[in-house]
C-alpha cells in the first residue's frame, strides 16, 4: 500500500532533477492523489455507512437471518475506512507523531486495516452460507437464532485478529529516501532475510482474501449450474399433487404429513424469489471481493519480485502508477457497500397465490 505523505520538492528546478528525484516527484504526486482520494471518499462515505447501519438496525422484522451480518459488515467498513482516514491525516501532521512513534502507528494501522478486511470478507461468506440454508432449506432453518449468529460473527472476529498477529511484528515505518521525509509502512528490514516471511504473508493473503473469494465464486457457479439439482432437495410440491397421493392407501398422506401445502402459483413465486435473492447476495459479495482483487494481487507480486524497491527506475515508476490506480479501485468498495446493502434488504410484495 502506498504511503500517503506530501513532501514538497518545488525548490528543485526541473533541469536539475536526476532520475531518482523525478521518481520522488512522481511519488509525491501519487501520494497527494491518494491523500485527497482517501479523505474525499471517507468524508462522503462514513456518514452514509453510519446512516445505513442505523437503517439496518431499524429493520427488525424483515430479513432477520442476515441483518446481523450486514450490521457487522457495515461496522467493519466504518472501522476500516476510519483507520485509513486517520492514518493519512496522522502521516501529514506532526502532532500524533510527537505523542506516538511512527513505527507504532504503522503497526496499529496495518493490524486494524488487515483485521477488519479479513472480517469483512469472511462475514460475506458466512452471511451467504446462512442465507443459502435459509432459502434452500426453509423448513429446517426457519427459526432464526440470534445467539448462533453472534457466535459465528465472534468466531470470525477472533479468527481475523489471530490471522493478523504477524502484522505488528513484521510491519514498521520506512523511509523512501534518506534525504527526504518520505515515510511509508512496509516490511521491517531486519526480517527481510527471514526465510519464512514470504510464506507467512502468502498464507495470510490467501486466508484473508483469496480463500473467501474462491468460496464466493464457487457459490456463484454452483447456484447458477446446479440450482435445479439443489432445488429437488427442498421437496416443494403442489397441493394438487398431495391430494392425488392421499387416496393411495394413505401412503402419500404419511409421506407429506410434515410438509407445508402450497398452491402451484405460490410454489413458482417462491422458487423465483429464492433465485433472485440468492443472485443478489452472490453478485454483491462478488463485486465487493473483486474490487479488492487487483490491490491484493499487486501487493503479492511486490512481495515476491520487490517491485517497489526495484533497481530499475522504470519498474518502480510503473509500479507506482499501477499501485495508485488499484488503491483507488480498492477505495470504491466503501461507497458501493451501502448500495449492496439496499439491494440485499429491499423487499417486494408477494404476488397472490
Coordinates of C-alpha atoms in Angstrom, one line a residue:
X1 CA 0.0 0.0 0.0
X2 CA 1.4 3.3 -1.0
X3 CA 2.4 5.8 1.7
X4 CA 0.3 8.9 1.7
X5 CA 2.5 11.8 2.8
X6 CA 3.1 15.0 0.9
X7 CA 6.7 16.4 0.9
X8 CA 7.2 19.3 -1.5
X9 CA 10.1 19.3 -4.0
X10 CA 9.3 22.6 -5.6
X11 CA 12.6 24.1 -4.6
X12 CA 14.3 21.8 -7.2
X13 CA 14.4 23.1 -10.8
X14 CA 13.3 20.6 -13.5
X15 CA 16.6 20.8 -15.3
X16 CA 18.4 19.9 -12.1
X17 CA 16.3 16.8 -11.4
X18 CA 18.0 13.4 -11.6
X19 CA 16.1 10.2 -12.3
X20 CA 15.8 9.5 -8.6
X21 CA 14.4 13.0 -7.9
X22 CA 12.0 12.7 -10.8
X23 CA 10.8 9.4 -9.2
X24 CA 10.4 11.1 -5.9
X25 CA 8.4 13.9 -7.5
X26 CA 6.1 11.3 -9.1
X27 CA 5.9 9.5 -5.7
X28 CA 4.9 12.8 -4.1
X29 CA 2.2 13.5 -6.7
X30 CA 0.8 9.9 -6.3
X31 CA 0.8 10.3 -2.5
X32 CA -1.1 13.6 -2.9
X33 CA -3.7 12.0 -5.1
X34 CA -4.2 9.1 -2.7
X35 CA -4.3 11.5 0.2
X36 CA -7.2 13.5 -1.3
X37 CA -8.9 10.3 -2.6
X38 CA -9.0 8.8 0.9
X39 CA -10.2 12.0 2.5
X40 CA -12.9 12.7 0.0
X41 CA -14.2 9.1 0.0
X42 CA -14.1 8.9 3.8
X43 CA -15.9 12.2 4.4
X44 CA -18.6 11.3 1.9
X45 CA -18.9 7.6 2.8
X46 CA -18.6 7.4 6.6
X47 CA -21.9 9.3 7.2
X48 CA -23.6 7.1 4.6
X49 CA -22.3 3.9 6.2
X50 CA -23.4 5.2 9.6
X51 CA -26.9 6.0 8.2
X52 CA -27.1 2.6 6.6
X53 CA -26.1 1.0 9.9
X54 CA -28.9 2.8 11.7
X55 CA -31.4 2.0 8.9
X56 CA -30.5 -1.7 9.1
X57 CA -30.9 -1.7 12.9
X58 CA -34.5 -0.4 12.4
X59 CA -35.4 -3.3 10.1
X60 CA -36.0 -5.7 12.9
X61 CA -38.8 -7.8 11.3
X62 CA -37.5 -8.1 7.7
X63 CA -34.8 -10.5 6.6
X64 CA -33.8 -11.1 10.2
X65 CA -31.5 -14.0 9.3
X66 CA -28.8 -11.8 7.6
X67 CA -29.3 -8.4 9.2
X68 CA -26.7 -9.1 11.9
X69 CA -24.2 -9.9 9.2
X70 CA -24.9 -6.7 7.3
X71 CA -24.6 -4.7 10.5
X72 CA -21.3 -6.3 11.2
X73 CA -20.1 -5.7 7.7
X74 CA -21.1 -2.0 7.9
X75 CA -19.4 -1.7 11.3
X76 CA -16.2 -3.3 10.0
X77 CA -16.2 -1.0 6.9
X78 CA -16.5 2.0 9.2
X79 CA -13.5 0.8 11.2
X80 CA -11.5 0.1 8.1
X81 CA -12.3 3.4 6.4
X82 CA -11.9 5.4 9.6
X83 CA -8.5 3.8 10.2
X84 CA -7.4 4.7 6.6
X85 CA -8.6 8.3 7.1
X86 CA -6.8 8.6 10.4
X87 CA -3.6 7.2 9.0
X88 CA -3.4 9.7 6.1
X89 CA -4.1 12.5 8.5
X90 CA -1.5 11.5 11.0
X91 CA 1.1 11.0 8.3
X92 CA 0.6 14.6 7.3
X93 CA 0.6 16.1 10.8
X94 CA 3.4 16.2 13.4
X95 CA 1.0 16.2 16.4
X96 CA 0.4 12.5 16.5
X97 CA 4.0 11.5 15.9
X98 CA 5.0 13.8 18.8
X99 CA 2.9 11.6 21.0
X100 CA 3.2 8.1 19.4
X101 CA 6.3 6.9 17.5
X102 CA 5.8 6.4 13.8
X103 CA 6.5 2.7 13.8
X104 CA 3.8 2.1 16.4
X105 CA 1.3 4.0 14.2
X106 CA 2.3 1.8 11.3
X107 CA 1.8 -1.4 13.3
X108 CA -1.5 -0.4 14.7
X109 CA -2.8 0.9 11.4
X110 CA -1.8 -2.3 9.5
X111 CA -3.3 -4.5 12.1
X112 CA -6.7 -2.7 12.2
X113 CA -6.8 -2.5 8.4
X114 CA -5.9 -6.1 7.7
X115 CA -8.1 -7.5 10.6
X116 CA -11.2 -5.5 9.5
X117 CA -10.6 -6.5 5.9
X118 CA -10.4 -10.2 6.8
X119 CA -13.5 -9.9 8.9
X120 CA -15.5 -8.3 6.1
X121 CA -14.5 -10.9 3.5
X122 CA -15.4 -13.8 5.8
X123 CA -18.6 -12.2 7.1
X124 CA -19.8 -12.1 3.4
X125 CA -19.1 -15.8 3.1
X126 CA -20.8 -16.6 6.4
X127 CA -23.8 -14.5 5.5
X128 CA -24.1 -16.3 2.2
X129 CA -23.9 -19.7 3.9
X130 CA -26.7 -18.9 6.3
X131 CA -28.7 -17.2 3.6
X132 CA -28.3 -20.3 1.4
X133 CA -29.5 -22.6 4.2
X134 CA -32.5 -20.3 4.9
X135 CA -33.5 -20.1 1.3
X136 CA -32.9 -23.7 0.1
X137 CA -33.9 -25.4 3.4
X138 CA -36.6 -23.1 4.8
X139 CA -38.3 -25.7 6.9
X140 CA -35.1 -26.8 8.6
X141 CA -33.7 -23.3 9.2
X142 CA -36.9 -21.3 9.5
X143 CA -36.2 -20.4 13.2
X144 CA -33.6 -17.7 13.4
X145 CA -31.1 -18.0 16.3
X146 CA -29.5 -14.6 17.1
X147 CA -27.2 -16.4 19.6
X148 CA -25.9 -18.6 16.8
X149 CA -25.3 -15.6 14.5
X150 CA -23.4 -13.7 17.3
X151 CA -21.2 -16.8 17.9
X152 CA -20.4 -17.0 14.2
X153 CA -19.5 -13.3 14.0
X154 CA -17.4 -13.5 17.2
X155 CA -15.6 -16.5 15.8
X156 CA -14.9 -14.7 12.6
X157 CA -13.6 -11.7 14.5
X158 CA -11.3 -13.7 16.7
X159 CA -10.0 -15.7 13.6
X160 CA -9.4 -12.4 11.7
X161 CA -7.4 -11.0 14.6
X162 CA -5.4 -14.2 15.0
X163 CA -4.5 -14.3 11.3
X164 CA -3.2 -10.8 11.5
X165 CA -1.0 -11.3 14.6
X166 CA 2.1 -11.3 12.3
X167 CA 1.4 -7.7 11.3
X168 CA 2.7 -5.9 14.4
X169 CA 5.9 -7.9 14.2
X170 CA 6.8 -7.6 10.5
X171 CA 5.5 -4.1 9.7
X172 CA 7.2 -0.8 10.6
X173 CA 7.8 2.7 9.3
X174 CA 10.3 3.0 6.5
X175 CA 11.9 5.9 4.5
X176 CA 11.7 6.1 0.7
X177 CA 14.8 8.2 0.6
X178 CA 17.2 9.3 3.3
X179 CA 17.4 12.8 2.0
X180 CA 13.6 13.5 2.2
X181 CA 10.9 12.8 4.8
X182 CA 9.1 10.2 2.7
X183 CA 7.9 7.6 5.1
X184 CA 5.7 4.6 4.3
X185 CA 4.6 1.5 6.2
X186 CA 6.5 -1.6 5.0
X187 CA 8.2 -4.7 5.9
X188 CA 10.8 -4.4 8.7
X189 CA 14.3 -4.6 7.1
X190 CA 15.5 -6.9 9.9
X191 CA 13.1 -9.6 8.8
X192 CA 13.8 -9.3 5.0
X193 CA 16.3 -12.2 5.2
X194 CA 13.8 -14.3 7.3
X195 CA 13.1 -17.3 5.1
X196 CA 9.6 -17.8 6.2
X197 CA 8.4 -14.2 5.8
X198 CA 7.1 -14.7 2.3
X199 CA 5.4 -17.9 3.2
X200 CA 3.6 -16.2 6.2
X201 CA 2.5 -13.3 4.0
X202 CA 1.2 -15.6 1.2
X203 CA -0.7 -17.7 3.7
X204 CA -2.2 -14.5 5.3
X205 CA -3.3 -13.1 2.0
X206 CA -4.8 -16.5 1.0
X207 CA -6.7 -16.8 4.2
X208 CA -7.7 -13.1 4.3
X209 CA -8.8 -12.7 0.7
X210 CA -8.3 -15.4 -1.9
X211 CA -10.0 -18.3 0.1
X212 CA -13.2 -16.3 0.7
X213 CA -13.0 -15.1 -3.0
X214 CA -12.8 -18.8 -4.2
X215 CA -15.7 -19.8 -2.0
X216 CA -17.8 -17.0 -3.3
X217 CA -17.0 -17.8 -6.9
X218 CA -17.7 -21.5 -6.2
X219 CA -21.1 -20.5 -4.7
X220 CA -21.9 -18.4 -7.8
X221 CA -21.1 -21.3 -10.1
X222 CA -23.0 -23.8 -8.0
X223 CA -26.2 -21.8 -7.8
X224 CA -26.2 -21.0 -11.5
X225 CA -25.3 -24.5 -12.7
X226 CA -26.7 -26.8 -10.0
X227 CA -29.7 -24.8 -9.0
X228 CA -32.2 -27.3 -10.3
X229 CA -30.5 -30.2 -8.7
X230 CA -30.4 -28.4 -5.3
X231 CA -34.0 -27.4 -5.8
X232 CA -35.1 -31.0 -5.6
X233 CA -33.8 -31.3 -2.1
X234 CA -36.3 -28.7 -0.9
X235 CA -39.2 -31.0 -1.7
X236 CA -41.6 -28.3 -2.8
X237 CA -44.8 -30.0 -4.0
X238 CA -48.2 -28.6 -5.1
X239 CA -51.5 -29.0 -3.3
X240 CA -52.9 -30.9 -6.2
X241 CA -50.0 -33.4 -6.1
X242 CA -50.6 -34.1 -2.4
X243 CA -54.3 -34.6 -3.0
X244 CA -53.7 -37.1 -5.7
X245 CA -51.5 -39.2 -3.4
X246 CA -53.7 -39.2 -0.3
X247 CA -56.1 -41.8 -1.9
X248 CA -53.2 -44.3 -2.3
X249 CA -53.8 -46.2 0.9
X250 CA -52.7 -43.3 3.0
X251 CA -49.1 -43.6 1.9
X252 CA -49.0 -40.1 0.4
X253 CA -50.6 -38.7 3.5
X254 CA -48.0 -40.1 5.7
X255 CA -45.2 -39.1 3.4
X256 CA -46.2 -35.5 3.2
X257 CA -47.7 -35.0 6.6
X258 CA -44.7 -32.9 7.8
X259 CA -44.7 -30.6 4.7
X260 CA -46.4 -27.3 4.1
X261 CA -49.2 -27.3 1.5
X262 CA -48.8 -24.6 -1.1
X263 CA -50.5 -23.8 -4.4
X264 CA -48.8 -24.1 -7.8
X265 CA -48.5 -20.4 -8.2
X266 CA -47.1 -19.9 -4.7
X267 CA -44.5 -22.6 -5.5
X268 CA -43.4 -20.9 -8.7
X269 CA -43.3 -17.5 -6.9
X270 CA -41.3 -19.0 -4.1
X271 CA -38.8 -20.5 -6.5
X272 CA -38.4 -17.2 -8.3
X273 CA -37.9 -15.3 -5.1
X274 CA -35.3 -17.7 -3.9
X275 CA -33.4 -17.5 -7.2
X276 CA -33.5 -13.6 -7.2
X277 CA -32.5 -13.4 -3.6
X278 CA -29.5 -15.7 -3.9
X279 CA -28.3 -14.0 -7.0
X280 CA -28.4 -10.6 -5.4
X281 CA -26.5 -11.9 -2.4
X282 CA -23.8 -13.5 -4.5
X283 CA -23.4 -10.7 -7.0
X284 CA -23.0 -8.1 -4.2
X285 CA -20.4 -10.2 -2.4
X286 CA -18.5 -11.0 -5.6
X287 CA -18.3 -7.3 -6.6
X288 CA -17.0 -6.4 -3.2
X289 CA -14.3 -9.0 -3.4
X290 CA -13.3 -8.3 -6.9
X291 CA -12.7 -4.6 -6.0
X292 CA -10.1 -5.9 -3.7
X293 CA -8.5 -8.4 -6.1
X294 CA -6.2 -6.0 -8.0
X295 CA -4.8 -4.5 -4.8
X296 CA -4.1 -7.8 -3.1
X297 CA -2.6 -9.3 -6.3
X298 CA -0.3 -6.3 -6.8
X299 CA 0.9 -6.5 -3.2
X300 CA 1.5 -10.2 -3.5
X301 CA 3.6 -9.6 -6.7
X302 CA 5.5 -6.9 -4.9
X303 CA 6.3 -9.3 -2.1
X304 CA 7.9 -11.8 -4.5
X305 CA 9.5 -9.5 -7.0
X306 CA 10.2 -6.5 -4.9
X307 CA 8.8 -4.1 -7.5
X308 CA 8.5 -1.1 -5.1
X309 CA 12.3 -1.1 -4.5
X310 CA 13.5 -2.4 -7.8
X311 CA 16.9 -1.3 -9.1
X312 CA 15.2 -0.1 -12.3
X313 CA 13.6 3.3 -12.1
X314 CA 11.1 2.4 -14.9
X315 CA 9.9 -0.6 -13.0
X316 CA 9.4 1.5 -9.8
X317 CA 7.5 4.2 -11.8
X318 CA 5.2 1.7 -13.4
X319 CA 4.5 0.0 -10.1
X320 CA 3.8 3.4 -8.5
X321 CA 1.2 4.3 -11.1
X322 CA -0.5 0.9 -11.0
X323 CA -0.4 0.9 -7.2
X324 CA -2.2 4.3 -7.2
X325 CA -4.9 3.0 -9.6
X326 CA -5.6 -0.3 -7.8
X327 CA -5.7 1.5 -4.5
X328 CA -8.4 4.0 -5.7
X329 CA -10.3 1.0 -7.1
X330 CA -9.9 -0.6 -3.7
X331 CA -11.5 2.5 -2.1
X332 CA -14.5 2.2 -4.3
X333 CA -15.8 -0.7 -2.2
X334 CA -16.8 1.7 0.6
X335 CA -19.3 3.9 -1.3
X336 CA -20.6 0.8 -3.1
X337 CA -21.3 -1.1 0.1
X338 CA -24.4 0.9 1.1
X339 CA -25.8 0.2 -2.4
X340 CA -25.2 -3.5 -1.9
X341 CA -27.0 -3.3 1.5
X342 CA -30.0 -1.6 0.0
X343 CA -30.3 -4.2 -2.8
X344 CA -30.0 -7.1 -0.3
X345 CA -32.6 -5.7 2.1
X346 CA -35.2 -4.5 -0.3
X347 CA -38.4 -6.5 -0.2
X348 CA -41.1 -6.9 -2.8
X349 CA -44.7 -7.7 -2.2
X350 CA -45.6 -11.2 -2.8
X351 CA -48.0 -12.0 -5.6
X352 CA -51.3 -13.5 -4.7
X353 CA -51.2 -17.3 -4.9

